[in-house]
PDB file of C-alpha atoms in Angstrom:
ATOM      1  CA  UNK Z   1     117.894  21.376 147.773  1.00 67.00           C
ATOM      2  CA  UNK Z   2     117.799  17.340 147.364  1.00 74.00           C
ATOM      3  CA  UNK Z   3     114.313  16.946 148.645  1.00 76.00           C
ATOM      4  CA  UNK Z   4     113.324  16.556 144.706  1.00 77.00           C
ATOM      5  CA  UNK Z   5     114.805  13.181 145.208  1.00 80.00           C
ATOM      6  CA  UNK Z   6     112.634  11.716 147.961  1.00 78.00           C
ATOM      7  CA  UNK Z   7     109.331  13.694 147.252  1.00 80.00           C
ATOM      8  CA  UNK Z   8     107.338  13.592 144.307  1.00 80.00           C
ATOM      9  CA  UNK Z   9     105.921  16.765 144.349  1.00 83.00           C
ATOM     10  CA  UNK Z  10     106.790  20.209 144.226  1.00 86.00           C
ATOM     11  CA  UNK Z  11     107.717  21.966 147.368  1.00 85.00           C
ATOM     12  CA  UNK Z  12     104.981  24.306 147.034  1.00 88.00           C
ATOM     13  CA  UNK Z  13     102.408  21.475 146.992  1.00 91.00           C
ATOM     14  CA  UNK Z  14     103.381  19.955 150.352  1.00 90.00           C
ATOM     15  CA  UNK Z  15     103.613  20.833 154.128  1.00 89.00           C
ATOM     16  CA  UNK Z  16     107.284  19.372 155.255  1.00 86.00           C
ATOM     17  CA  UNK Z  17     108.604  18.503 157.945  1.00 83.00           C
ATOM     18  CA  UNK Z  18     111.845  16.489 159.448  1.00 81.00           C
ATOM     19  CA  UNK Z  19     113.877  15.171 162.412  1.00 78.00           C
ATOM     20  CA  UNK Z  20     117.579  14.673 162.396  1.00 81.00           C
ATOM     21  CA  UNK Z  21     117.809  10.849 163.508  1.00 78.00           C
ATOM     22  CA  UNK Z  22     121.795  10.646 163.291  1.00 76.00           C
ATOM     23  CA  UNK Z  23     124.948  10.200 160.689  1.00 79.00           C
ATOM     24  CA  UNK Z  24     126.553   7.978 158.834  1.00 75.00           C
ATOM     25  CA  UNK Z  25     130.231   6.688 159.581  1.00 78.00           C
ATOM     26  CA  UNK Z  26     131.539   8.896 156.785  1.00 85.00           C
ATOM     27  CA  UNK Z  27     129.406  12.116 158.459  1.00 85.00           C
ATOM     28  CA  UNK Z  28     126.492  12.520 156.399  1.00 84.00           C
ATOM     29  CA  UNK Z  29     123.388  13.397 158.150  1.00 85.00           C
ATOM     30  CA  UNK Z  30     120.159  11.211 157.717  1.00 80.00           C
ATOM     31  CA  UNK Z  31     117.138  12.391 158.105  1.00 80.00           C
ATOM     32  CA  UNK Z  32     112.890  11.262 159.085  1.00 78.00           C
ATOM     33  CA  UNK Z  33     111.244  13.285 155.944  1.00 80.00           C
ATOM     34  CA  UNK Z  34     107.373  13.553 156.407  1.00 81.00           C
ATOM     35  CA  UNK Z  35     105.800  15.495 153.497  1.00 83.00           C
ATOM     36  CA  UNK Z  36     101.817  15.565 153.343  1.00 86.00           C
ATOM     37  CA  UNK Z  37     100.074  17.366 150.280  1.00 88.00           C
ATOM     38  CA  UNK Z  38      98.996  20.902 151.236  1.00 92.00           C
ATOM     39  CA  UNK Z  39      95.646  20.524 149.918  1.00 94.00           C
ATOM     40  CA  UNK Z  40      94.611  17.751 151.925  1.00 90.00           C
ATOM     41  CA  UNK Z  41      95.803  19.461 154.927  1.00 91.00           C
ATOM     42  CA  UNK Z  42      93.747  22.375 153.974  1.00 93.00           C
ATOM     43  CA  UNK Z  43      90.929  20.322 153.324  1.00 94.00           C
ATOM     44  CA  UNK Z  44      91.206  18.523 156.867  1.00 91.00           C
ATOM     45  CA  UNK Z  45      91.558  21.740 158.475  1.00 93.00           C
ATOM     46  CA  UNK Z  46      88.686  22.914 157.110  1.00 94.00           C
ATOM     47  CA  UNK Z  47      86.177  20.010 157.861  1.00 94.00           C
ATOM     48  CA  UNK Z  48      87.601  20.329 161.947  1.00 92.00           C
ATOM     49  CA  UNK Z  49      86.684  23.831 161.799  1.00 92.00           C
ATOM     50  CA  UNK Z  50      83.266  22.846 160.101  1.00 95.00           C
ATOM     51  CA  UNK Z  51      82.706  21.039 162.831  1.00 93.00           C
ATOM     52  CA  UNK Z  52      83.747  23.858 165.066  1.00 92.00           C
ATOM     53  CA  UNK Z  53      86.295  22.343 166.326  1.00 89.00           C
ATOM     54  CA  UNK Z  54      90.152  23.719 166.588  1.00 88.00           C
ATOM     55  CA  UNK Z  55      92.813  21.815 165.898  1.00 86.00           C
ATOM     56  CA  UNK Z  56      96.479  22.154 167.155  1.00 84.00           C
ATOM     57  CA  UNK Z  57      98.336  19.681 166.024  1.00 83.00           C
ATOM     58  CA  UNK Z  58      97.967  17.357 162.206  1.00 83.00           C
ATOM     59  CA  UNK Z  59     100.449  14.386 162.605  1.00 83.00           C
ATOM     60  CA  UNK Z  60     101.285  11.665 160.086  1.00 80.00           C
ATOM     61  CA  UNK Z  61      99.599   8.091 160.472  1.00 82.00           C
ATOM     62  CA  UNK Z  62     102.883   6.689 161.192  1.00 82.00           C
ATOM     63  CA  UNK Z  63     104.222   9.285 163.990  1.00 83.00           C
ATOM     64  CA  UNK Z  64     100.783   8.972 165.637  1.00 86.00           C
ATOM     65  CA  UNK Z  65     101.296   5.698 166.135  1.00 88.00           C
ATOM     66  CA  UNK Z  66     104.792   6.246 167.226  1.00 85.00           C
ATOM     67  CA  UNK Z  67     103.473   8.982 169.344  1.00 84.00           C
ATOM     68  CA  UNK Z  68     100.856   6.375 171.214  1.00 86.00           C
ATOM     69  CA  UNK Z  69     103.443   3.176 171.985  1.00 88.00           C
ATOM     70  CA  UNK Z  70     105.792   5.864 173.563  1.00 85.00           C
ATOM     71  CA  UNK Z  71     103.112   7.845 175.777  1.00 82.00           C
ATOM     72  CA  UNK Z  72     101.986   4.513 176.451  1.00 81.00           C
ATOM     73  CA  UNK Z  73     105.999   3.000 177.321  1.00 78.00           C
ATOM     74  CA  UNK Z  74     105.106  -0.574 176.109  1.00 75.00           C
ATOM     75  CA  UNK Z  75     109.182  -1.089 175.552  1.00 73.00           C
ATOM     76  CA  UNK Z  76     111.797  -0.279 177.885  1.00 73.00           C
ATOM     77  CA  UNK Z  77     114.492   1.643 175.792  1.00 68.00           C
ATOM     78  CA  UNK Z  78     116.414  -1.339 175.843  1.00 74.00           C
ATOM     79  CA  UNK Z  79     118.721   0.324 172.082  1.00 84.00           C
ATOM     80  CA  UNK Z  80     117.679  -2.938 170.319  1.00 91.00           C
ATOM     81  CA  UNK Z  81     115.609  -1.902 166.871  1.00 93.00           C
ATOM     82  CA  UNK Z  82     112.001  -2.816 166.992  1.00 93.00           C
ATOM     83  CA  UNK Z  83     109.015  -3.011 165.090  1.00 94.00           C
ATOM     84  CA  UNK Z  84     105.579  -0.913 165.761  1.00 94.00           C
ATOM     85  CA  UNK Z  85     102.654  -2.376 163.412  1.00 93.00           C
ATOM     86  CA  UNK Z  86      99.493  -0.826 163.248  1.00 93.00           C
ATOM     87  CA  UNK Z  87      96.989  -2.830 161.407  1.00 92.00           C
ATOM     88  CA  UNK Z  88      93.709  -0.915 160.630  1.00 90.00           C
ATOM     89  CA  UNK Z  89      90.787  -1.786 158.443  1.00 90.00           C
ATOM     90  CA  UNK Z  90      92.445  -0.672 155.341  1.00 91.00           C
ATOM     91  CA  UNK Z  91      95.715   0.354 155.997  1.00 91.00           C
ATOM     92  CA  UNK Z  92      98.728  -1.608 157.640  1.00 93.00           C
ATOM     93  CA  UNK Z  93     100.867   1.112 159.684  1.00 93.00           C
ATOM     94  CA  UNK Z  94     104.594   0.195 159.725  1.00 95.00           C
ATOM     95  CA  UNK Z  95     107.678   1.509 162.098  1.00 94.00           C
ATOM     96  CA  UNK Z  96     111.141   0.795 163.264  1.00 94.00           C
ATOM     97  CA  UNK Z  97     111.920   2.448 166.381  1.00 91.00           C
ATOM     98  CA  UNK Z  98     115.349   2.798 167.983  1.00 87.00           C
ATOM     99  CA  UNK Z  99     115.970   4.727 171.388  1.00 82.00           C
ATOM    100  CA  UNK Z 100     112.319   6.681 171.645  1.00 78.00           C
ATOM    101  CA  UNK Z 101     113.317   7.619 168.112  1.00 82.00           C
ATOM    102  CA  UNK Z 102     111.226   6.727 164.861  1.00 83.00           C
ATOM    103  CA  UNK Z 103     114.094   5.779 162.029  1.00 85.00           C
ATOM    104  CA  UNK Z 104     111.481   4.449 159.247  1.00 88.00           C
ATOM    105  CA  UNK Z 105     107.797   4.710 158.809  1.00 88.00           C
ATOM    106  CA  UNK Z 106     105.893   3.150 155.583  1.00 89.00           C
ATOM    107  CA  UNK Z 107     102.053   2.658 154.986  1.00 90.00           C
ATOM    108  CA  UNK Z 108     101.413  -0.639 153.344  1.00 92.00           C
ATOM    109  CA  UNK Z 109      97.439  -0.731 151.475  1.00 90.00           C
ATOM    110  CA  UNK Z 110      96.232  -3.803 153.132  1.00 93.00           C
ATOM    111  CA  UNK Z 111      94.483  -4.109 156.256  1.00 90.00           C
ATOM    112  CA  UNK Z 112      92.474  -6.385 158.559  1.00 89.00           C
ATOM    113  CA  UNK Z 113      89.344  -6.480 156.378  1.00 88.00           C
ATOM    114  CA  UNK Z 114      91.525  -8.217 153.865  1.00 89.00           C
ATOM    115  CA  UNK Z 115      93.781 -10.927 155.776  1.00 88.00           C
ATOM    116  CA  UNK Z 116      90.812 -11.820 157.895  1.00 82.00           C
ATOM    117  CA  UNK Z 117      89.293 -13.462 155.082  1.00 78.00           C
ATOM    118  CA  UNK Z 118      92.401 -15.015 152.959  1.00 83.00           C
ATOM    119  CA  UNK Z 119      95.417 -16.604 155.049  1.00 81.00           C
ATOM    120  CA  UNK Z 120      97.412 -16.282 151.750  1.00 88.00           C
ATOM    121  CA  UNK Z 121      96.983 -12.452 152.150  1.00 90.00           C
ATOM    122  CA  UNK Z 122      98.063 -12.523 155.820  1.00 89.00           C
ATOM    123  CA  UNK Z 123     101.365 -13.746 154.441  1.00 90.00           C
ATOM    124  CA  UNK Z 124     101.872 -11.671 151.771  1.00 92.00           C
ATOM    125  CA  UNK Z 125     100.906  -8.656 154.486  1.00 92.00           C
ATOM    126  CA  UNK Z 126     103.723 -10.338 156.776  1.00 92.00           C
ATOM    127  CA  UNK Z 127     106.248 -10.620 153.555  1.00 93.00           C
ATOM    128  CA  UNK Z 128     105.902  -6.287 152.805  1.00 94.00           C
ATOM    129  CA  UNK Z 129     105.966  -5.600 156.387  1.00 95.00           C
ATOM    130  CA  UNK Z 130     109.613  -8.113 156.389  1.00 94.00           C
ATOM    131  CA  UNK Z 131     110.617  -5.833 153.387  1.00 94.00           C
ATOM    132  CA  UNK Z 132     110.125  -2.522 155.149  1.00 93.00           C
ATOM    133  CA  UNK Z 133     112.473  -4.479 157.719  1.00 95.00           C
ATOM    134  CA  UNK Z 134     114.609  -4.899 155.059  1.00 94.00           C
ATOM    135  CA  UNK Z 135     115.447  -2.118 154.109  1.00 91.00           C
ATOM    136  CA  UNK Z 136     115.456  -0.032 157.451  1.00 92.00           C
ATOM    137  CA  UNK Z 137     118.195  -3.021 157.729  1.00 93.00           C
ATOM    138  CA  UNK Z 138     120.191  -1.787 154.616  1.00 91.00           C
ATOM    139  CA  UNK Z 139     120.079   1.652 155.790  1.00 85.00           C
ATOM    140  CA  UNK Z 140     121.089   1.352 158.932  1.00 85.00           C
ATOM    141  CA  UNK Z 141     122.795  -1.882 159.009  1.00 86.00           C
ATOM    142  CA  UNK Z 142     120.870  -3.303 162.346  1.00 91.00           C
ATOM    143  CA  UNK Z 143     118.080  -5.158 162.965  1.00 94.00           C
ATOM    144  CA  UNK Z 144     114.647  -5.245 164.324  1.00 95.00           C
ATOM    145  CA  UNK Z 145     114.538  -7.233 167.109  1.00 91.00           C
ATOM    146  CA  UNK Z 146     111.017  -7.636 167.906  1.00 90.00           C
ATOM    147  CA  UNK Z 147     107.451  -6.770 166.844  1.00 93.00           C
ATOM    148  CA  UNK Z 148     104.675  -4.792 168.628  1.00 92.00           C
ATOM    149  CA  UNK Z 149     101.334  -4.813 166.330  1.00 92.00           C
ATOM    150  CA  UNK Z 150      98.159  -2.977 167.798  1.00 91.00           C
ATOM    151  CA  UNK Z 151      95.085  -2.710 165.666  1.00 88.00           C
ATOM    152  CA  UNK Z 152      92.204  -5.105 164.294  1.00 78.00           C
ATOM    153  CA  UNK Z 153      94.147  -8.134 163.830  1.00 79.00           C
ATOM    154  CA  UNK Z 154      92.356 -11.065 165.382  1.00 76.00           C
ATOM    155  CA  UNK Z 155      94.511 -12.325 168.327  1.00 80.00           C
ATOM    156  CA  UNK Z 156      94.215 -15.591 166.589  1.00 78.00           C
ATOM    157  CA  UNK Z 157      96.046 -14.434 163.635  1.00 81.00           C
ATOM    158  CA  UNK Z 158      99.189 -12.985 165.750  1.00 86.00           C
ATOM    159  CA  UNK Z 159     101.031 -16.697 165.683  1.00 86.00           C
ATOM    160  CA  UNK Z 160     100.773 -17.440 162.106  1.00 85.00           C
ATOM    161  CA  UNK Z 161     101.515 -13.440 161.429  1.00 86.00           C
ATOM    162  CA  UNK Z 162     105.116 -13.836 164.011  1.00 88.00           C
ATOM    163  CA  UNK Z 163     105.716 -17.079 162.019  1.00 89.00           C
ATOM    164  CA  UNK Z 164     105.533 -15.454 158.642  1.00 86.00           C
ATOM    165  CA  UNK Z 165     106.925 -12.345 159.820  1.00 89.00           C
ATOM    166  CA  UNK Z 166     110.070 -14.652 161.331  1.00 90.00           C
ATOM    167  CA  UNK Z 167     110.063 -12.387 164.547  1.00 91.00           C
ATOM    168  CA  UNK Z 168     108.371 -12.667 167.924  1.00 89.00           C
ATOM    169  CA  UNK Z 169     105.078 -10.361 168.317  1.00 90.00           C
ATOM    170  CA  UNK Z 170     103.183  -8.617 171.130  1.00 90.00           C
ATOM    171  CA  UNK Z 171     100.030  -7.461 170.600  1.00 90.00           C
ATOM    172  CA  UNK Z 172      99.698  -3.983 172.559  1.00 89.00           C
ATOM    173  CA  UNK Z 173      96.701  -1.608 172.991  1.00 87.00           C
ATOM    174  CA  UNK Z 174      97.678   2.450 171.732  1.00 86.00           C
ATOM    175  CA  UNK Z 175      94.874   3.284 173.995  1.00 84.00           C
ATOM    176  CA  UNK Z 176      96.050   2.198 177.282  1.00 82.00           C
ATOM    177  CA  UNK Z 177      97.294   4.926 179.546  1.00 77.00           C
ATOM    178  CA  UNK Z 178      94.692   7.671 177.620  1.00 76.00           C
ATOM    179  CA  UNK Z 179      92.635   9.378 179.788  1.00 78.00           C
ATOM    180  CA  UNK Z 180      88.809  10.621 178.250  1.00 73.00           C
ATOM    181  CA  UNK Z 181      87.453  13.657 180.226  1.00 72.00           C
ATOM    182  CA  UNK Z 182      84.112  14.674 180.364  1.00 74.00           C
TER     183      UNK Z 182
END
């Protein structure tokens, strides 16, 4: 009955879906909201069964990524808040995880094929990624402890990326423990 408030569609234009992540001191329940627009769910659907192929599970960007530094147990669940970037050509990927839990997940539109070329960019790329921080912060009055960033982000852009960010990064691989059969 609230989801008006965080989604700016109409129910009936999006596929929902949510996990309870804990409560506030005064018992209110707070929730991970992923809404994707029905269409474009459709249409995916579609071109994977164009391509005769049969898919079982759609996830978000953002859980995906979630999804891969867990399978692949980069950090021991040590309860400390931490940060799981995913820089891509276009996109920038951004999560706080908490206890094999995903609290916050935000896309930010700037990638590698931008900061590769302007260092000015790489900071303003570090600054959104310190204000998704921020606010998971705010909301949950704790803070990220430490950055894992997978993706196309030249490994000699990691130092001056920690340095803006003003937290220590990894760099980890989401591929690591997958296993291709034939």
């Amino acid at each position: 009955f609230e989801l008006e408030r965080y989604i700016p569609y109409k129910e009936s234009e999006v596929i929902l879906d949510y996990q309870l992540v804990g409560e506030t001191q005064d018992k209110k329940i707070r929730l991970l909201i992923v809404a994707a627009r029905r269409n474009l769910i459709q249409a995916l659907i579609a071109s994977y069964r164009q391509a005769e192929l049969h898919p079982v599970l759609i996830d978000a960007g953002g859980f995906a990524v979630c999804n891969a530094f867990f399978f692949n147990q980069i950090h021991k669940n040590t309860g400390e808040a931490i940060g799981v970037i995913h820089i891509a050509k276009e996109l920038t990927v951004v999560n706080v995880l908490k206890q094999n839990t995903g609290y916050f997940s935000m896309d930010i539109s700037m990638g590698e094929s931008q900061v590769q070329s302007d260092a000015a960019l790489l900071v303003d790329l570090a600054n959104e990624v310190r204000y998704s921080f921020d606010y998971y912060e705010s909301q949950w009055s704790d803070s990220v402890k430490r950055v894992y960033v997978s993706g196309r982000l030249s490994p000699s852009l990691l130092e001056p990326f920690q340095k803006a960010l003003g937290l220590e990064a990894s760099f980890w691989d989401p591929t690591l423990a997958f296993e291709i059969g034939e």
